[in-house]
Short mmCIF file of C-alpha atoms in Angstrom, two decimals:
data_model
loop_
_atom_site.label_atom_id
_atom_site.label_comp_id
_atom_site.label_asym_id
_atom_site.label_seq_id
_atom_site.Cartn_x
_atom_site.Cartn_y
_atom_site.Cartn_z
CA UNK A 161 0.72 -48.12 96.28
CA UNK A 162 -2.61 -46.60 97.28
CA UNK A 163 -3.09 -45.72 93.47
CA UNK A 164 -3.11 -49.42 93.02
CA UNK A 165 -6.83 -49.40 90.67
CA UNK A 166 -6.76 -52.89 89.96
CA UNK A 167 -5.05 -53.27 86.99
CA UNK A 168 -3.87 -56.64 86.43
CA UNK A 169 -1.80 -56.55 83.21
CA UNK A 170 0.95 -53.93 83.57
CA UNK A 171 1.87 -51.14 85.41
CA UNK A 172 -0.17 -48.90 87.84
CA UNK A 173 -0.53 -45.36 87.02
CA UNK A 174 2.13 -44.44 89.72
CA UNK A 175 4.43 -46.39 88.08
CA UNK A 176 3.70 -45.06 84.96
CA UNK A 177 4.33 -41.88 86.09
CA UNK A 178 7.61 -42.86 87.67
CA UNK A 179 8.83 -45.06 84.80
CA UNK A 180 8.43 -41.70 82.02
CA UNK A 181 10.87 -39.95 84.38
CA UNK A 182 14.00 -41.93 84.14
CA UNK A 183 13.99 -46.06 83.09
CA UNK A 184 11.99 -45.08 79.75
CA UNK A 185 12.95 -41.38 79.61
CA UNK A 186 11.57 -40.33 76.10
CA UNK A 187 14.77 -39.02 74.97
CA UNK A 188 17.82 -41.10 76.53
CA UNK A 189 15.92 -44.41 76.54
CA UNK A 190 13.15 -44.68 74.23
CA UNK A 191 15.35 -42.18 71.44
CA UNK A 192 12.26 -40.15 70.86
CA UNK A 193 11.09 -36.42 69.94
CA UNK A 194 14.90 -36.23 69.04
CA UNK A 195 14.06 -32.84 66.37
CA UNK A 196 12.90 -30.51 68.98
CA UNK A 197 15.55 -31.59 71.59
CA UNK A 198 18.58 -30.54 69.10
CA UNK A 199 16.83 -27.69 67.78
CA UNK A 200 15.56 -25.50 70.82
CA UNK A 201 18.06 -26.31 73.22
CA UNK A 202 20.56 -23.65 73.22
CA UNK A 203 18.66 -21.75 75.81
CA UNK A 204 17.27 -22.69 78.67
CA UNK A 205 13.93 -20.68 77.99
CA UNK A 206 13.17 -21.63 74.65
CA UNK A 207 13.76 -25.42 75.88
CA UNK A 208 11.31 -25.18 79.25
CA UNK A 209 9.24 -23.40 77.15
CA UNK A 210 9.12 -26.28 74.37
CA UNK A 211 8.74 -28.87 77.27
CA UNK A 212 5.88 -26.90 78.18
CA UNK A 213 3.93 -27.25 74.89
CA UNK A 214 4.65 -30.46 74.54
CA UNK A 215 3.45 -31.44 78.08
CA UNK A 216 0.47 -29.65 77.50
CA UNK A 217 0.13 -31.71 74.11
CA UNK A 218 0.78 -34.66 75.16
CA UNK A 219 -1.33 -34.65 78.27
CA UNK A 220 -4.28 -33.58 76.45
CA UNK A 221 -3.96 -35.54 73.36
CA UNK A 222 -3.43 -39.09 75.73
CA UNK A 223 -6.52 -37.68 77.42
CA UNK A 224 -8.88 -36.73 74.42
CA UNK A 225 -7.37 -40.48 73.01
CA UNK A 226 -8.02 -42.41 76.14
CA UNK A 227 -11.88 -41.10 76.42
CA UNK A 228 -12.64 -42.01 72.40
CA UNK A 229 -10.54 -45.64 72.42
CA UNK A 230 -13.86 -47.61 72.22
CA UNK A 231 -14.01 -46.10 69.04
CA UNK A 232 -10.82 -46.12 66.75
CA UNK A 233 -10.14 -48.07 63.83
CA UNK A 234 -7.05 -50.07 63.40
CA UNK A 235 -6.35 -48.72 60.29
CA UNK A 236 -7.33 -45.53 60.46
CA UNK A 237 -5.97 -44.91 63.95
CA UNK A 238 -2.92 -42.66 63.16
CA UNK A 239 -5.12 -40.63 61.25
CA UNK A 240 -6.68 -40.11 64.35
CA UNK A 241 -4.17 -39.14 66.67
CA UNK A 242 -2.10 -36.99 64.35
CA UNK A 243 -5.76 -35.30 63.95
CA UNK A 244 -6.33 -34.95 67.34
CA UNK A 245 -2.49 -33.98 68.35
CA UNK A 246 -2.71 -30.99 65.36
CA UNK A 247 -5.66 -29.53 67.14
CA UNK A 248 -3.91 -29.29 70.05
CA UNK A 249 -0.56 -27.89 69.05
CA UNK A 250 -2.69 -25.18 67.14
CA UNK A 251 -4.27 -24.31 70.31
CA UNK A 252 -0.76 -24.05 72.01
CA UNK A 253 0.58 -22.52 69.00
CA UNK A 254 -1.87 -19.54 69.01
CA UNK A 255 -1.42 -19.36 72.74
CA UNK A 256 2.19 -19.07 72.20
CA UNK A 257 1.79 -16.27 69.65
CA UNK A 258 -0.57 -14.20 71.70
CA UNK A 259 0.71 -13.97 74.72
CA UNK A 260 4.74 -14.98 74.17
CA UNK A 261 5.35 -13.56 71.04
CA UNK A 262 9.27 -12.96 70.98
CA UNK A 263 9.57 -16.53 72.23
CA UNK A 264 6.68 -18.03 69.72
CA UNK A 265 8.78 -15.92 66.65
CA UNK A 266 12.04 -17.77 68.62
CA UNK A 267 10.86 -21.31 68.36
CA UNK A 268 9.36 -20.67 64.41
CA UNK A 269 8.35 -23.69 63.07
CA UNK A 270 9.36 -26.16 65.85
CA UNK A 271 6.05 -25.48 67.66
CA UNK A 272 3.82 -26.90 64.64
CA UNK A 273 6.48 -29.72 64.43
CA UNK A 274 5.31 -30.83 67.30
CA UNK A 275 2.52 -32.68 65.38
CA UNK A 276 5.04 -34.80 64.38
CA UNK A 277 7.06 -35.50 67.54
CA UNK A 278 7.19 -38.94 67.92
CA UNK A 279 6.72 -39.07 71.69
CA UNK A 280 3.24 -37.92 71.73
CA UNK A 281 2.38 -40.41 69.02
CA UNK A 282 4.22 -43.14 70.55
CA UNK A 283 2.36 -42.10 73.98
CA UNK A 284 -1.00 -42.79 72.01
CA UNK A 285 -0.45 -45.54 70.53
CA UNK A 286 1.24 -47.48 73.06
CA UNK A 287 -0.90 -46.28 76.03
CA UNK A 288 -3.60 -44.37 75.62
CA UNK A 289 -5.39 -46.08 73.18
CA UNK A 290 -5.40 -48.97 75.35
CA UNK A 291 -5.54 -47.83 78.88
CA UNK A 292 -7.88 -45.92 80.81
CA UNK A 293 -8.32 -41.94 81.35
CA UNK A 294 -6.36 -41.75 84.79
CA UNK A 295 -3.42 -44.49 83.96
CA UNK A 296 -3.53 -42.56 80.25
CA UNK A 297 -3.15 -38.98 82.20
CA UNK A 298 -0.42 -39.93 84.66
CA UNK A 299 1.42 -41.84 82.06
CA UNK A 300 1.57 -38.56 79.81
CA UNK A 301 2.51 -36.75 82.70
CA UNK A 302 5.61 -38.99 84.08
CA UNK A 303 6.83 -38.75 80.06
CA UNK A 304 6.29 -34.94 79.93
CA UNK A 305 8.54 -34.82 82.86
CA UNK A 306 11.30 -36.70 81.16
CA UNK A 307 11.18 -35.10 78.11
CA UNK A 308 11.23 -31.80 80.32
CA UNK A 309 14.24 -33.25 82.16
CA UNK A 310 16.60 -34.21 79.25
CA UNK A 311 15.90 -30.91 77.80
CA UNK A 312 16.93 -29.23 81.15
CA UNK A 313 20.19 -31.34 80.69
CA UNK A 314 20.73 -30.85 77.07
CA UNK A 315 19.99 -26.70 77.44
CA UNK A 316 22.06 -26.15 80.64
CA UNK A 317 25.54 -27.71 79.25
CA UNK A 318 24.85 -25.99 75.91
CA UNK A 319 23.84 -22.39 77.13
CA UNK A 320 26.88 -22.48 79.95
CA UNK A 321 29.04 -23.70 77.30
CA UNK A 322 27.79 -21.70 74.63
CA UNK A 323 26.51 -18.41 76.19
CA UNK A 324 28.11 -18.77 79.56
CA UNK A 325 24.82 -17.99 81.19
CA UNK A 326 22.12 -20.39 82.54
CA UNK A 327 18.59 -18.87 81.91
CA UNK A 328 19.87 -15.96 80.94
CA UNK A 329 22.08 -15.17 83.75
CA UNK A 330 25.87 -14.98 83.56
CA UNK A 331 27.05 -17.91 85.65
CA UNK A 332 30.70 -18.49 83.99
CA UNK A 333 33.27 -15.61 84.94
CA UNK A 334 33.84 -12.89 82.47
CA UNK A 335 36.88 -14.42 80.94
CA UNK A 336 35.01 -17.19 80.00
CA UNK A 337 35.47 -17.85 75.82
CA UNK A 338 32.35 -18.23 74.69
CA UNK A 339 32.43 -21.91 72.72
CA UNK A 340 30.05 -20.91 69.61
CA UNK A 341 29.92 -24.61 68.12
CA UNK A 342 27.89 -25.14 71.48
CA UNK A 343 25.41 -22.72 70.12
CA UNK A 344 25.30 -24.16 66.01
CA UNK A 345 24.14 -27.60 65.05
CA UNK A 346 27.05 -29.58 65.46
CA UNK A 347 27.16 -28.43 69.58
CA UNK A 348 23.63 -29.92 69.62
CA UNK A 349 24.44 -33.15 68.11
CA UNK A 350 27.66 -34.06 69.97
CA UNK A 351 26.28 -33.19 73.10
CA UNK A 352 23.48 -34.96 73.05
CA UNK A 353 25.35 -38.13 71.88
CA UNK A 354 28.14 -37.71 74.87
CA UNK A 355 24.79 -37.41 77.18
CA UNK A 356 23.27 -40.36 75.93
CA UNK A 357 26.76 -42.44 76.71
CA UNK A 358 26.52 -40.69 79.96
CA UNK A 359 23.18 -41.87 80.66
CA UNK A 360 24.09 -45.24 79.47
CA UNK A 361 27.34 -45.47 81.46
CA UNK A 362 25.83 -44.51 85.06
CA UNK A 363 22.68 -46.71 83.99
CA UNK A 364 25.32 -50.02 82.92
CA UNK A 365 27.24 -48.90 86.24
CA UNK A 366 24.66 -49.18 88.57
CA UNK A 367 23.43 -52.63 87.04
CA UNK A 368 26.68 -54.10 87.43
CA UNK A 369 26.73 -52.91 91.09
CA UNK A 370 23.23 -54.44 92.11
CA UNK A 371 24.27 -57.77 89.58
CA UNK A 372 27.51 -58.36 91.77
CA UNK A 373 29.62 -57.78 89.10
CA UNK A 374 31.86 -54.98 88.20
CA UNK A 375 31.02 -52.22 85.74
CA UNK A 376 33.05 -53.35 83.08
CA UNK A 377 32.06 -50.28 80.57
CA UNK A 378 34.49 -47.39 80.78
CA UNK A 379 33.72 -43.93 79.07
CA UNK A 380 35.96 -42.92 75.81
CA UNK B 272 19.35 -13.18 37.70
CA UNK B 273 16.71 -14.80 35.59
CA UNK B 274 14.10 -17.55 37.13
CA UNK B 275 16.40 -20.56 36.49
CA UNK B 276 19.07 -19.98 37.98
CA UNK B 277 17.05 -18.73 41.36
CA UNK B 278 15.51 -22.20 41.14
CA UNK B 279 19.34 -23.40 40.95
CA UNK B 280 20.20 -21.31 43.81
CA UNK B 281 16.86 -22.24 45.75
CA UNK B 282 18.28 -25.61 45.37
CA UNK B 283 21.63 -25.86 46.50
CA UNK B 284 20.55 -23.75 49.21
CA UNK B 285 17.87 -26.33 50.42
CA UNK B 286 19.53 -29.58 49.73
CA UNK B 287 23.05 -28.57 50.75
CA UNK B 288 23.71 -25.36 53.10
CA UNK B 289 20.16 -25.70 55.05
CA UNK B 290 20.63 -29.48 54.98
CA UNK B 291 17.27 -30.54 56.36
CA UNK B 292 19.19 -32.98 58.69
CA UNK B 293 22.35 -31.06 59.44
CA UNK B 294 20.72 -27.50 59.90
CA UNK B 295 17.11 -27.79 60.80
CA UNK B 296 17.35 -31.23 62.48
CA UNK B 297 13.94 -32.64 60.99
CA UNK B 298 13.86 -35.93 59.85
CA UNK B 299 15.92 -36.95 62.59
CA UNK B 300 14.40 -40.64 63.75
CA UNK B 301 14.57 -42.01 60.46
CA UNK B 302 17.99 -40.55 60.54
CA UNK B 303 18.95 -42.48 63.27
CA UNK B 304 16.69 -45.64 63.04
CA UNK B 305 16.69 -46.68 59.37
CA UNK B 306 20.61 -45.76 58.69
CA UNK B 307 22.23 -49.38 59.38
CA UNK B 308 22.44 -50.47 55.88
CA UNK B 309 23.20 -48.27 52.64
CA UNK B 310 20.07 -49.89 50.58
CA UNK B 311 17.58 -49.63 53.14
CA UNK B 312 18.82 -45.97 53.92
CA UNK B 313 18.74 -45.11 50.05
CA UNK B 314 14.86 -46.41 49.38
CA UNK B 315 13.72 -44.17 52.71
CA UNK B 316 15.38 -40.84 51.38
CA UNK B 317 14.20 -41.52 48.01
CA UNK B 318 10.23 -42.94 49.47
CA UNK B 319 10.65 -39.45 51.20
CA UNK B 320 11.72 -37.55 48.39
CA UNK B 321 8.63 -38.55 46.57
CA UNK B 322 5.87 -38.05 49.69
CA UNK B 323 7.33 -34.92 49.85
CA UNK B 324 7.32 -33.86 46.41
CA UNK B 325 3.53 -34.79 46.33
CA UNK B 326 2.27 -33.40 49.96
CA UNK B 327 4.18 -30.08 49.02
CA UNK B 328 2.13 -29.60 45.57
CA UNK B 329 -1.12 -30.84 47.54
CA UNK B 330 -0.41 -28.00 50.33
CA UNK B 331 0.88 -25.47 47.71
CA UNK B 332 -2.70 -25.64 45.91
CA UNK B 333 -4.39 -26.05 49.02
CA UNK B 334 -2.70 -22.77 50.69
CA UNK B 335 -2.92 -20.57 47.46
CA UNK B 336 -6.66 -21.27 46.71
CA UNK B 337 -8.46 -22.30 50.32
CA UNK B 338 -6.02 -21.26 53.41
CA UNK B 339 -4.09 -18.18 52.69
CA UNK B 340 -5.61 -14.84 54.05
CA UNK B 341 -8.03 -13.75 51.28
CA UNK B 342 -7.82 -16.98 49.12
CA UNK B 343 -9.56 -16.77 46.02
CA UNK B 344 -11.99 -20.12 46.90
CA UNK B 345 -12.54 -19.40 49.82
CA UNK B 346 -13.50 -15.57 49.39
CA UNK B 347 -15.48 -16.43 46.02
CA UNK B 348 -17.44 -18.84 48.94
CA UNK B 349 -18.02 -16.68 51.35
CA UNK B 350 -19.28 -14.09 49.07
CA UNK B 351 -22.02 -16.52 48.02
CA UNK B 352 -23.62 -16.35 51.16
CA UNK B 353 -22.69 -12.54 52.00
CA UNK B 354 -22.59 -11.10 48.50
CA UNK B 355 -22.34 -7.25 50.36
CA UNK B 356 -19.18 -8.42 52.86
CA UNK B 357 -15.92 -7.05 51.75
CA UNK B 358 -14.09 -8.66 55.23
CA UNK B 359 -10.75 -10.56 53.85
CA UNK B 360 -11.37 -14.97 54.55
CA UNK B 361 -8.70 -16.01 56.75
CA UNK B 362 -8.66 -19.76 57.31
CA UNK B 363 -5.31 -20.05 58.22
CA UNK B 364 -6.12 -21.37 61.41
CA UNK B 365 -6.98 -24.79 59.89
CA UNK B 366 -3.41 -24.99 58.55
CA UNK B 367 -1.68 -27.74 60.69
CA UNK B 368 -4.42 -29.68 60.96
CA UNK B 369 -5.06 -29.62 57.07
CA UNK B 370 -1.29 -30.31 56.60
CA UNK B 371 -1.43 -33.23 58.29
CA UNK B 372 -4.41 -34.52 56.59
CA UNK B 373 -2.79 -33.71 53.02
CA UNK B 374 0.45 -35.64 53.95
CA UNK B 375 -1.70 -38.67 55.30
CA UNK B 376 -3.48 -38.82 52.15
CA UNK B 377 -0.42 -38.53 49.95
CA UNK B 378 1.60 -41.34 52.25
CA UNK B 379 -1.74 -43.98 51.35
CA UNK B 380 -1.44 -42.51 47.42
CA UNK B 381 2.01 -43.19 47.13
CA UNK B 382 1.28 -46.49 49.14
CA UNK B 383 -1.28 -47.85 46.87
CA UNK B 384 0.44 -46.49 43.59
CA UNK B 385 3.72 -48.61 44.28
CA UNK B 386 2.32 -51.86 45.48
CA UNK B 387 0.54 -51.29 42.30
CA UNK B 388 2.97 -50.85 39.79
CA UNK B 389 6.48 -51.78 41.75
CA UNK B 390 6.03 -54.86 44.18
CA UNK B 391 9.27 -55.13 44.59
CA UNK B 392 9.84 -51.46 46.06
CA UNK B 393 7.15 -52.00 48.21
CA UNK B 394 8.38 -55.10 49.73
CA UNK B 395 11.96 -53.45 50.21
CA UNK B 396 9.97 -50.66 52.29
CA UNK B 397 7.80 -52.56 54.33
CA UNK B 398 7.05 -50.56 57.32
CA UNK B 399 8.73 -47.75 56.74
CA UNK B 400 6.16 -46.13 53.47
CA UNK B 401 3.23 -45.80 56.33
CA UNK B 402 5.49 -44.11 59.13
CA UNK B 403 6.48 -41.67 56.49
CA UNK B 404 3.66 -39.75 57.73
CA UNK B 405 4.89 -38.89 61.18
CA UNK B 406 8.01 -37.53 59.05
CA UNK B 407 9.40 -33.68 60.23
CA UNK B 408 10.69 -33.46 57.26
CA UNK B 409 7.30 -33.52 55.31
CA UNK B 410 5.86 -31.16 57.51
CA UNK B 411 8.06 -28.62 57.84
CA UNK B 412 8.55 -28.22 53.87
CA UNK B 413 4.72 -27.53 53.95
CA UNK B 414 5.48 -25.11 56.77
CA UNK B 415 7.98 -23.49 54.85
CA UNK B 416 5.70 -23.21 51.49
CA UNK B 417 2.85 -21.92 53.98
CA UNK B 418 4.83 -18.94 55.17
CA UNK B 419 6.10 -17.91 51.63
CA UNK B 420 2.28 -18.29 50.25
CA UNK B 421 0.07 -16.74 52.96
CA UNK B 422 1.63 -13.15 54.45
CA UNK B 423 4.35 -13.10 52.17
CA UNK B 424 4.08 -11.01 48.79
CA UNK B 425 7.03 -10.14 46.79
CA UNK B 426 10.56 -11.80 46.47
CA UNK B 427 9.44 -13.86 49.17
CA UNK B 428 6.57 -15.48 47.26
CA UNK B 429 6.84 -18.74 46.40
CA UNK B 430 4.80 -19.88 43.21
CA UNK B 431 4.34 -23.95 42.27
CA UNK B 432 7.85 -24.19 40.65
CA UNK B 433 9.50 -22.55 43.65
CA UNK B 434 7.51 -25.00 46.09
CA UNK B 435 8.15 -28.11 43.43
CA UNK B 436 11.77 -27.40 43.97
CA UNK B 437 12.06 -26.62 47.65
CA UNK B 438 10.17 -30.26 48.30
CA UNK B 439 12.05 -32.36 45.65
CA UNK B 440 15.57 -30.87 47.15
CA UNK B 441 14.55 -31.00 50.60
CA UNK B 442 13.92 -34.60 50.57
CA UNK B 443 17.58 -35.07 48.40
CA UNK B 444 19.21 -33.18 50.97
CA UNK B 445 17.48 -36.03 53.61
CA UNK B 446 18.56 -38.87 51.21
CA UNK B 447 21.88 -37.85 51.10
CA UNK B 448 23.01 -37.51 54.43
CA UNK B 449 20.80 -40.68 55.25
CA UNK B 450 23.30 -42.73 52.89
CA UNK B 451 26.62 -40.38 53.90
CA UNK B 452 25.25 -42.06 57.78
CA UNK B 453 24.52 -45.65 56.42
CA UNK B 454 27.81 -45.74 54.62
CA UNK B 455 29.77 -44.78 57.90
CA UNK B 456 27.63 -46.93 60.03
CA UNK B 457 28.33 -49.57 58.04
CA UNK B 458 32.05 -49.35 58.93
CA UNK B 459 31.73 -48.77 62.42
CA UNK B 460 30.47 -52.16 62.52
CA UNK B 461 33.97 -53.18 62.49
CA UNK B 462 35.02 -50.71 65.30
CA UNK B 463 35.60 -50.87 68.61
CA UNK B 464 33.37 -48.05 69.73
CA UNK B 465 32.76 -48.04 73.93
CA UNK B 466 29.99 -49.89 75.31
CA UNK B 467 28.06 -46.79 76.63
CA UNK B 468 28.09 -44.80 73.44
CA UNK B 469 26.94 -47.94 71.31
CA UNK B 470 24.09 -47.42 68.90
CA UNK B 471 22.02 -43.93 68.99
CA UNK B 472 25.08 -42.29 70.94
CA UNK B 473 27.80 -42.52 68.55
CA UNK B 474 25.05 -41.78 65.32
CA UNK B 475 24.75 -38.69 67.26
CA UNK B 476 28.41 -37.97 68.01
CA UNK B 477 29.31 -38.77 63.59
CA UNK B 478 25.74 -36.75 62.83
CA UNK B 479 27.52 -33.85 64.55
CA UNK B 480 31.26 -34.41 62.85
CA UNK B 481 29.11 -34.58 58.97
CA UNK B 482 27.43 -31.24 60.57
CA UNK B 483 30.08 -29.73 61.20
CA UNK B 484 31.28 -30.66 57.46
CA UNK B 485 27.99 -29.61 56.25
CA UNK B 486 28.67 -26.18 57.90
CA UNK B 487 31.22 -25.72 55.17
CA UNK B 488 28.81 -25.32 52.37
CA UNK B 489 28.08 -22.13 54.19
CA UNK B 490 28.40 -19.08 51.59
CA UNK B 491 28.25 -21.16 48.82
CA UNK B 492 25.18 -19.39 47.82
CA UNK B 493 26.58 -15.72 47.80
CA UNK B 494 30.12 -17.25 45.87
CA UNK B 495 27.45 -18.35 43.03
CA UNK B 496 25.61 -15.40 42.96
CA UNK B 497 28.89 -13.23 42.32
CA UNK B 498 29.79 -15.63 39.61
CA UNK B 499 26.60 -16.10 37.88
CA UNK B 500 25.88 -12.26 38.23
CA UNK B 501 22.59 -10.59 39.28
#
């Protein structure tokens, strides 16, 4: 705890950081950013890739947020952020286009949609805006790394199920049928809902261990 | 086939075979957050209907006369100040962040109009009217009307009625598989449904069954076009 900075109400920035990675993972927790989770992850690439705009989003925006707090409006603070987060993604956006251009014609319009993910504006509002730069910074980080980590779940059962290949590289043997529902909407959907009982089982299992009691909840 | 029944076409397309929900997955927190109960479910699709309908027309004029490459505005501007420059104005690069201005403004215009005139409404929407804004839905409709204003000439161009049309079914495609959600949520209140998969897993589990469903409507489009003739 040698990032301990003296901050007497709430977390350190280390746990922060730790807490965006698993207990309030964006996606399976906090039910966030849900749009481009379903939408760009039927391949690992175009999902890493995705996490990587967003992280680089996110961390900026919590920064640029954190350093102008002193001055936001209640009622005009949205305004703000969305402001601030839509300079950002058209930075990444124009990055994207000029120097990944199959995968920035891939992703379409999910990369300016990312003005609109909920995570970033959720990351504003409930820390940034209140904390300082460093706890802002590492708390964008620790959530970038979730978000990055349930996409790397969601994309690897749907491109092995789907494609049977895992970045691109055939990992199932050659006989394997190829299940294209993995690939269309509905794949996305179910498998992200089976994921999120997952999540919730092992979580609900591992209380009931530490509690004394039995894990009574059992999977469908 | 003449203009009208494009438009019809345009919208069964957008509201039913590219369900916003079901195909392009925006829209989906509202999707899973406000869908408990039919009546609240209804007044969001319909509060996002309208927000769209507006934003879109705002970001349709916008895009045509200020952002697209070589907008008339902008150019007539520019050549104000360099009356001898014959370079093409290209301000798309302000698009997102314009966007997201217009859609702010129209979510406080739509605010103030119906705690104006319908008190009631605006009690039934309480928080949700202001987090309209952070709405995919909104967004990418003004995405989609960006890309068939600025680049795109041709059949691909999309003038106000197109736009009008795209936004207004858009949003109806939201509202109704908001309320098919809210209807079957409302059920599963009376289900058994296993501990772990309780609340946003199972809405994700039923969103992908009505997808799947939805994924019927595919072709729809060309069987109409046959029938109706070119």
């Amino acid at each position: 705890m040698s990032e301990h900075m003296g901050h007497p109400d709430g977390p350190t920035p280390l746990e922060r950081f730790l807490n965006g990675i698993l207990p309030e993972n964006p996606v399976y927790r906090q039910i966030l950013g849900i749009c481009p989770t379903l939408a760009v992850s039927n391949s690992m690439e175009s999902a890493m890739t995705m996490a990587g705009a967003v992280a680089f989003v996110l961390v900026s925006s919590n920064l640029v947020v954190s350093l102008i707090r002193g001055l936001l409006k209640p009622h005009l603070r949205i305004l703000v952020f969305t402001l601030t987060i839509a300079t950002f993604v058209t930075v990444a956006d124009r990055f994207l286009a000029a120097y990944m251009h199959e995968m920035s014609r891939k992703l379409g319009p999910y990369v300016p949609l990312i003005i609109v993910n909920c995570i970033i504006i959720a990351r504003c509002e409930v820390c940034a805006a209140k904390q300082s730069v460093i706890t802002a910074v590492a708390d964008a980080i620790g959530q970038s790394l979730g978000f990055a980590l349930a996409m790397a779940t969601i994309a690897t059962v749907r491109e092995l199920l789907g494609f049977g290949t895992w970045f691109g590289l055939s990992v199932m043997p050659k006989a394997w049928p190829a299940w294209v529902v993995m690939i269309l909407p509905p794949g996305a959907f179910i498998t992200l809902g089976l994921l999120m009982g997952a999540v919730n089982w092992i979580g609900a299992a591992r209380a009931g261990k530490s509690a004394g009691g039995g894990g009574e909840a059992k999977k469908a | 086939m003449n203009h009208l029944g494009a438009l019809l076409l345009l919208a069964i397309n957008t509201a039913l075979i590219n369900n916003m929900v079901f195909h392009f997955f925006v829209g989906n927190c509202p999707f899973i957050g406000v869908s408990r109960r039919i009546d609240t479910a209804f007044g969001m699709g319909c509060a996002v209907t309208f927000v769209t309908a507006v934003a879109a027309m705002l970001s349709w004029t916008c895009t045509y006369f200020i952002l697209a490459p070589g907008a008339p505005l902008t150019t007539w501007a520019w050549r104000q100040f360099n009356p001898t420059s014959q370079a093409v104005v290209d301000l798309s690069i302000l698009n997102y962040v314009v966007y997201i201005f217009l859609i702010a403004a129209a979510v406080q215009l739509v605010e103030m109009y119906v705690r104006k005139f319908f008190p009631a409404l605006y009690k039934a929407f309480g928080v949700f009217l202001p987090l309209i804004t952070t709405n995919c839905v909104i967004l990418f409709v003004c995405l989609e009307i960006m890309k068939h204003v600025s680049g795109a000439t041709g059949p691909l161009y999309w003038g106000p009625d197109e736009a009008l049309v795209y936004a207004v079914f858009a949003g109806v495609g939201f509202l109704i598989a908001i309320v098919i959600m809210a209807g079957i949520r409302q059920e599963l209140d009376h289900c058994d449904v296993p501990k772990p998969l309780r609340g946003a897993g199972i809405t994700m589990i039923i969103a992908g069954i009505l997808a799947l469903a939805f994924m019927g409507f595919t072709g729809v489009d060309k069987g109409l076009e046959a029938m109706f003739g070119k």
